[in-house]
mmCIF file with all atom_site columns, C-alpha atoms in Angstrom:
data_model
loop_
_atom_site.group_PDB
_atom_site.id
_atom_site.type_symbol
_atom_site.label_atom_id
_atom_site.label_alt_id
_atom_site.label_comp_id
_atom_site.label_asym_id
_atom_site.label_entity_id
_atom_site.label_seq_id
_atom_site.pdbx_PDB_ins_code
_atom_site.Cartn_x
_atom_site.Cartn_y
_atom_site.Cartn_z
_atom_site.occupancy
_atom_site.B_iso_or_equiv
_atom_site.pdbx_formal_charge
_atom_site.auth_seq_id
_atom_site.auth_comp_id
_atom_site.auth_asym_id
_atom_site.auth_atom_id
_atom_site.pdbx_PDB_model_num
ATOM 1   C CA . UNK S 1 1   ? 138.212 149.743 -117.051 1.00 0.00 ? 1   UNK S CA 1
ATOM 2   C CA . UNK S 1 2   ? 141.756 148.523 -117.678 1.00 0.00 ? 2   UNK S CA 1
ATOM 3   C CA . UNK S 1 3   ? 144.456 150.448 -119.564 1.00 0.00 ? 3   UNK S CA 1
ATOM 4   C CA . UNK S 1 4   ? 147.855 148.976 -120.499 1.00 0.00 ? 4   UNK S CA 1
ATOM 5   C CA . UNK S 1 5   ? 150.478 150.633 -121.500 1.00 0.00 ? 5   UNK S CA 1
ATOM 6   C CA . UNK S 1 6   ? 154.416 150.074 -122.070 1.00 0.00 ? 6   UNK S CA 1
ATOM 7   C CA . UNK S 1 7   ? 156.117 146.568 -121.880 1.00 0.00 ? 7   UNK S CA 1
ATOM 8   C CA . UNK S 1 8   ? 153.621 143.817 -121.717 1.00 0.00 ? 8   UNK S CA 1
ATOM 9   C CA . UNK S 1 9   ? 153.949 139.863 -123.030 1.00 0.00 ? 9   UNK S CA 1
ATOM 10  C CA . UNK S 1 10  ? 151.643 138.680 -125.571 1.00 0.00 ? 10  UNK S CA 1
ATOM 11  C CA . UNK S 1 11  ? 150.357 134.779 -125.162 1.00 0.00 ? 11  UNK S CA 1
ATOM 12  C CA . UNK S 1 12  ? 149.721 133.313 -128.285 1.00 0.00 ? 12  UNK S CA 1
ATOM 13  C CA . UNK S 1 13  ? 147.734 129.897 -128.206 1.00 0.00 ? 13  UNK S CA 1
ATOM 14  C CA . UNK S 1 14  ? 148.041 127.553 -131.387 1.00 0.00 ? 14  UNK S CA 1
ATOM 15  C CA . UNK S 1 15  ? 145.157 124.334 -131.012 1.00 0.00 ? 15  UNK S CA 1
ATOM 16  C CA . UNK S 1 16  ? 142.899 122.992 -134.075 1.00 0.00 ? 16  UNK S CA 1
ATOM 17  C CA . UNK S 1 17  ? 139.306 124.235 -134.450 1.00 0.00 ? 17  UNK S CA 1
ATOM 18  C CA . UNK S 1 18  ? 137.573 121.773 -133.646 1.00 0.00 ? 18  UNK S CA 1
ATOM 19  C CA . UNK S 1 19  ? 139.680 121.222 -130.550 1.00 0.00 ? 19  UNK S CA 1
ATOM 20  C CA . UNK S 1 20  ? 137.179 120.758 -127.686 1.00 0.00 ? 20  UNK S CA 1
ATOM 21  C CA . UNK S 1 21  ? 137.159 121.270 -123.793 1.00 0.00 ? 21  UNK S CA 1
ATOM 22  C CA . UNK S 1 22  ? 134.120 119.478 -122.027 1.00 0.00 ? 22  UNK S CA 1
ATOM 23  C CA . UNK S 1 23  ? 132.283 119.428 -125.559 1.00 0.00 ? 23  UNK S CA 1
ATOM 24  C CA . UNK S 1 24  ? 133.022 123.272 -125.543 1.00 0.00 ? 24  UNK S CA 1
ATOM 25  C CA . UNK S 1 25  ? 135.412 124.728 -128.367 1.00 0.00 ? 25  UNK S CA 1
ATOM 26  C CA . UNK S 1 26  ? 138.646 124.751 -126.745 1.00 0.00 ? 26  UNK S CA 1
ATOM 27  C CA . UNK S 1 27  ? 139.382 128.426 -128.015 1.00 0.00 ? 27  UNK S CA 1
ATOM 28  C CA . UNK S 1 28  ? 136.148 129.818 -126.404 1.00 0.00 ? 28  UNK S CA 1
ATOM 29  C CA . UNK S 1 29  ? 137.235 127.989 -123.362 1.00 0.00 ? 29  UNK S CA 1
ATOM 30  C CA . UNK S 1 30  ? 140.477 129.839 -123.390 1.00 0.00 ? 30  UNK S CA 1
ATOM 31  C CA . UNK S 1 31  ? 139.048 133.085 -124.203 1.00 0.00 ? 31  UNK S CA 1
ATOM 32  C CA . UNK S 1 32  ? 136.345 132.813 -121.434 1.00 0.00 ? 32  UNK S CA 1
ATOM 33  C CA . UNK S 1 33  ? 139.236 131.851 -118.820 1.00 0.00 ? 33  UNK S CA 1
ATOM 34  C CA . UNK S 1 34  ? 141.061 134.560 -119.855 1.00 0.00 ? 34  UNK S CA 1
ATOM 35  C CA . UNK S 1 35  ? 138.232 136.938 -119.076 1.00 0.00 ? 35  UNK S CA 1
ATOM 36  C CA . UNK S 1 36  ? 137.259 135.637 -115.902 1.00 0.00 ? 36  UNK S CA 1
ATOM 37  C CA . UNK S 1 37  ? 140.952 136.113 -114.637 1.00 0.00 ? 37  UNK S CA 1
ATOM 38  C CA . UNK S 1 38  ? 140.940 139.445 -115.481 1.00 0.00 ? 38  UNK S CA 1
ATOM 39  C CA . UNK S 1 39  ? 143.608 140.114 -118.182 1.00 0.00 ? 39  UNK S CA 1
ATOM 40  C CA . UNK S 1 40  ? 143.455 143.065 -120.124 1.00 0.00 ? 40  UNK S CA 1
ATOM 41  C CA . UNK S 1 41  ? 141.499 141.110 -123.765 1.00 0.00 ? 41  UNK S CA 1
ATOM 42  C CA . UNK S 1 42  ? 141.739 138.387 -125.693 1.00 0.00 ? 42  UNK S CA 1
ATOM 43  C CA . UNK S 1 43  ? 141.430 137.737 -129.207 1.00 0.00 ? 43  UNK S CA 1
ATOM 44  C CA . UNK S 1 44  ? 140.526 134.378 -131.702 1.00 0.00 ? 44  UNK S CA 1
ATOM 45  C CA . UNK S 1 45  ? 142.466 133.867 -135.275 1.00 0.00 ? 45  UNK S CA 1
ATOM 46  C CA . UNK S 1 46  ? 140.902 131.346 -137.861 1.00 0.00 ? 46  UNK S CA 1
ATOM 47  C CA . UNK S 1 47  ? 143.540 130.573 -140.138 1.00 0.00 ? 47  UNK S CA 1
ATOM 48  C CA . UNK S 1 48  ? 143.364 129.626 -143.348 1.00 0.00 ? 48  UNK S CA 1
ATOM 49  C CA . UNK S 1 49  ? 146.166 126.879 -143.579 1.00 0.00 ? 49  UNK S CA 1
ATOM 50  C CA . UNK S 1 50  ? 148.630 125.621 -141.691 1.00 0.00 ? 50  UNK S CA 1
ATOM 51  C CA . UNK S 1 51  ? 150.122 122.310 -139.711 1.00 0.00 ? 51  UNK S CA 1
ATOM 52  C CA . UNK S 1 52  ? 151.719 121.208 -136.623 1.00 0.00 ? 52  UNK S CA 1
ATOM 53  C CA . UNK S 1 53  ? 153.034 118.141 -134.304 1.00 0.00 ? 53  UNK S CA 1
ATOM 54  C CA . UNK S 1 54  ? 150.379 115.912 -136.712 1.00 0.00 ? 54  UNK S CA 1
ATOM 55  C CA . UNK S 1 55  ? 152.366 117.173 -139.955 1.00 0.00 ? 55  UNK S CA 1
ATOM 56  C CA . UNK S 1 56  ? 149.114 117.129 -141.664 1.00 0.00 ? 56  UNK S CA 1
ATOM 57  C CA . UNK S 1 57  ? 148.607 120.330 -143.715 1.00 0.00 ? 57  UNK S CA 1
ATOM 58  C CA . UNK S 1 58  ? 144.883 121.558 -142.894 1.00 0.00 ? 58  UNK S CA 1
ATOM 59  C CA . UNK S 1 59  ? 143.759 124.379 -145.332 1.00 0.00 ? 59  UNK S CA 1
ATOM 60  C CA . UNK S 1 60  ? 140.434 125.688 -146.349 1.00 0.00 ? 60  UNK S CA 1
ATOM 61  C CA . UNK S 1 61  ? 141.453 124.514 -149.913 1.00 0.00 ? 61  UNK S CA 1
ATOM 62  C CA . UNK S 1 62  ? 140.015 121.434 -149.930 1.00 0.00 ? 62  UNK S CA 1
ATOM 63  C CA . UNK S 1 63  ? 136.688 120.306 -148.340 1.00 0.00 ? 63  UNK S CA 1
ATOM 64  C CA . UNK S 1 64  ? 138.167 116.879 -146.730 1.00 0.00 ? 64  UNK S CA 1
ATOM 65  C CA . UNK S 1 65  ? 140.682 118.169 -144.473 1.00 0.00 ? 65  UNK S CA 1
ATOM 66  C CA . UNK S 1 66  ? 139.097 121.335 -143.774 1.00 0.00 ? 66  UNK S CA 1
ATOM 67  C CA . UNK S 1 67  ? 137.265 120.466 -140.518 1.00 0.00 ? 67  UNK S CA 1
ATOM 68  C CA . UNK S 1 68  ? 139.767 121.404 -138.041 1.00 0.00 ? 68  UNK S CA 1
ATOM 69  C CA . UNK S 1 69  ? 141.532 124.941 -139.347 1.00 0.00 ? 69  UNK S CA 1
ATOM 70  C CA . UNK S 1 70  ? 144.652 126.258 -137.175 1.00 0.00 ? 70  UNK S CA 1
ATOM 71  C CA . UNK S 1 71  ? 142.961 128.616 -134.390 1.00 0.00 ? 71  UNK S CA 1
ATOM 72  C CA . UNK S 1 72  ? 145.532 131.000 -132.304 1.00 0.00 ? 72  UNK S CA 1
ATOM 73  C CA . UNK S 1 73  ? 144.085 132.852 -129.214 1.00 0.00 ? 73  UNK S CA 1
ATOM 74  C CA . UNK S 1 74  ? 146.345 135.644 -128.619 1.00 0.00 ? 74  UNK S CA 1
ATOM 75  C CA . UNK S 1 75  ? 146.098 137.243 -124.857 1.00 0.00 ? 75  UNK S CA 1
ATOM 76  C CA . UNK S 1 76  ? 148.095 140.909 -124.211 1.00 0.00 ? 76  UNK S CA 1
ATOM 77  C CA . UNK S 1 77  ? 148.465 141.901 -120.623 1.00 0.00 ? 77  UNK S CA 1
ATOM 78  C CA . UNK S 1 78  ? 151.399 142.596 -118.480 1.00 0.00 ? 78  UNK S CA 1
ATOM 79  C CA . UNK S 1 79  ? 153.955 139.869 -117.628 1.00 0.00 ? 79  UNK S CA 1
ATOM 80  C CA . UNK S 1 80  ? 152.814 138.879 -114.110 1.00 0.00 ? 80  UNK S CA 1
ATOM 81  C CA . UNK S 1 81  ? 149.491 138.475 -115.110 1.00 0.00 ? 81  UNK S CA 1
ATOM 82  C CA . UNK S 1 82  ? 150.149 136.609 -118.426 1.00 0.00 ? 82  UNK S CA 1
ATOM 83  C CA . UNK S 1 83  ? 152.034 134.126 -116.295 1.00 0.00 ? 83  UNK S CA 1
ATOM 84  C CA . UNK S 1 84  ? 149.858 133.803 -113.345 1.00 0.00 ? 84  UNK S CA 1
ATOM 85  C CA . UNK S 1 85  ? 147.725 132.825 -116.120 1.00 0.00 ? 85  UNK S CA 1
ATOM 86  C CA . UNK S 1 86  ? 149.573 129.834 -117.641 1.00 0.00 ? 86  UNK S CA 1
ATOM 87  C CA . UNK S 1 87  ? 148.693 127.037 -115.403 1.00 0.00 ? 87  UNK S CA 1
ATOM 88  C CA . UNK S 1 88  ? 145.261 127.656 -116.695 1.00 0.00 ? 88  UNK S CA 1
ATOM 89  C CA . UNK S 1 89  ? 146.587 126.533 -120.080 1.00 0.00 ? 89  UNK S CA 1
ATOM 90  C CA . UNK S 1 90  ? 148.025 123.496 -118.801 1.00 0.00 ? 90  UNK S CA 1
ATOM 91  C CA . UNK S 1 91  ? 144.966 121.757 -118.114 1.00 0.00 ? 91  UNK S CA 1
ATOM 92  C CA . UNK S 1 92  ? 143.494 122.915 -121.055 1.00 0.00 ? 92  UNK S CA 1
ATOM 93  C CA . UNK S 1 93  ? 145.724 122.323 -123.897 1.00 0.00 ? 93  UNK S CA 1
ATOM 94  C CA . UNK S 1 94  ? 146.710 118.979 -124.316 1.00 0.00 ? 94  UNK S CA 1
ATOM 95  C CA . UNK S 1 95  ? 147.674 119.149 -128.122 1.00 0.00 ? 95  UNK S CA 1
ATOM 96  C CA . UNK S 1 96  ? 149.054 122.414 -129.833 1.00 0.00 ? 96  UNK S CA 1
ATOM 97  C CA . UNK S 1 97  ? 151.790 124.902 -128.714 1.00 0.00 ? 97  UNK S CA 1
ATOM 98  C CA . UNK S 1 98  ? 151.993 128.063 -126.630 1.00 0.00 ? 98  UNK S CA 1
ATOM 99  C CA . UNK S 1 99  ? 154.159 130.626 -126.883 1.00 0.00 ? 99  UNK S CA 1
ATOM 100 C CA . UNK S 1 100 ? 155.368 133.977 -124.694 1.00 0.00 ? 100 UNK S CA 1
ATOM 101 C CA . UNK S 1 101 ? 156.711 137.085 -126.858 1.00 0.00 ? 101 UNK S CA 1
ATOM 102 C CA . UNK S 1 102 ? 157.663 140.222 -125.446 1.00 0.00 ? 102 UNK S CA 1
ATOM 103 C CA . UNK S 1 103 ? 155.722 143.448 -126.759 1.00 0.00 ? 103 UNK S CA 1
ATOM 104 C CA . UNK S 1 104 ? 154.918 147.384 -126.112 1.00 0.00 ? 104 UNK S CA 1
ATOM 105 C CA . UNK S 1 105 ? 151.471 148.473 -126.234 1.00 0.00 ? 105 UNK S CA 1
ATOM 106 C CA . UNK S 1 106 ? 150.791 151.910 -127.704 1.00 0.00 ? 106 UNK S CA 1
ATOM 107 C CA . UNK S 1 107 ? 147.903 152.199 -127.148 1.00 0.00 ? 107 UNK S CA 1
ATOM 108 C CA . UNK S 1 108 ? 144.901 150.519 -125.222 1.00 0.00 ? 108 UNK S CA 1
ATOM 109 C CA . UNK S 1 109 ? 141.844 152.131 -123.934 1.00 0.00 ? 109 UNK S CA 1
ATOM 110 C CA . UNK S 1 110 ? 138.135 150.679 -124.139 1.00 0.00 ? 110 UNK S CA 1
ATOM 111 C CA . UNK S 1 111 ? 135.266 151.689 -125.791 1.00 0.00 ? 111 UNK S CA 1
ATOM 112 C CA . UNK S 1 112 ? 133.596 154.800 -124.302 1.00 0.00 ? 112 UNK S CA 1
ATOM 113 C CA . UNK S 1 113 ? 136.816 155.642 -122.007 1.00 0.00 ? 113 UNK S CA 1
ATOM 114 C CA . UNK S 1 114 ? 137.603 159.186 -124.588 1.00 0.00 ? 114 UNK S CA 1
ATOM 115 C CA . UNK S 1 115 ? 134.538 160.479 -125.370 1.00 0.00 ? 115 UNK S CA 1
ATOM 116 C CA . UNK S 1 116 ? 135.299 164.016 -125.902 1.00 0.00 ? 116 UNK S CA 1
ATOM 117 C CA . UNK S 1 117 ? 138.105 162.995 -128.265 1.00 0.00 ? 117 UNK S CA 1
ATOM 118 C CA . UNK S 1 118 ? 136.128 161.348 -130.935 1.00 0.00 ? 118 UNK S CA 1
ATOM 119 C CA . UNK S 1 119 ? 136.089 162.900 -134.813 1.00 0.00 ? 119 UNK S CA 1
ATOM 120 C CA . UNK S 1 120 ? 132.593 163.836 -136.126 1.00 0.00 ? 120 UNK S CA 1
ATOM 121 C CA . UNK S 1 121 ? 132.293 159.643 -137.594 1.00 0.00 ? 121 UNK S CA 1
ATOM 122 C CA . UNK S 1 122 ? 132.593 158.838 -133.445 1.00 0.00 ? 122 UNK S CA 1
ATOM 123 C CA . UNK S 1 123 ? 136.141 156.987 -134.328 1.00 0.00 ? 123 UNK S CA 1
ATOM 124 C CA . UNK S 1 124 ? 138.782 158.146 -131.586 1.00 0.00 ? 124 UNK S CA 1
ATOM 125 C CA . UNK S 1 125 ? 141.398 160.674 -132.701 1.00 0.00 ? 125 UNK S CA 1
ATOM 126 C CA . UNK S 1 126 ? 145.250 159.738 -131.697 1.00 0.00 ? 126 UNK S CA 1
#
């Protein structure tokens, strides 16, 4: 199982929800790339409102323009792996923005990993 700690870059993927790759949702496209090379997880964001390149506000305000919500897939893993990634991205997102931001993980370990250092509710202790 992987563990990451210490300096790492987060991806952060910006596209529409209803965004599509080979009548697929563009997101789960993204996500399922992201697995199958290996980095460390991968994460989808609805949002509630927002805009982009289009300048057209999309919210979940208002029925009419709520069909294609901001979506960010957001990707931690360390930088070589992250960017060995990113030509992935380019054939995938035509429309929408990516960015690169430098972070420090804490604290990653997966489920199961520290079993003997759980509370009595089975949550893991820090």
């Amino acid at each position: 199982m992987t563990r990451l700690t210490g300096s790492a870059l987060r991806l952060t993927v910006f596209v529409g929800e209803s965004d599509t790759w080979r009548r697929k949702p563009l997101y789960a496209e993204i996500v399922h790339r992201a697995h199958a090379a290996g980095l460390a997880g991968a994460s989808v964001f609805r949002g509630i409102e927002g805009f982009g390149a289009s300048s057209i506000v999309h919210t979940s305000r208002l029925l009419s323009l709520s069909e294609d919500l901001p979506v960010a897939v957001v990707v931690v893993d360390t930088e070589e792996r992250v960017r060995a990634f990113l030509p992935e991205l380019d054939e995938l997102v035509t429309e929408g923005m990516v960015t690169l931001d430098p972070c420090e993980v804490i604290r990653y370990v997966g489920r199961g990993e520290n079993q003997g250092d759980s509370d009595t509710k089975g949550k893991n202790s820090l």
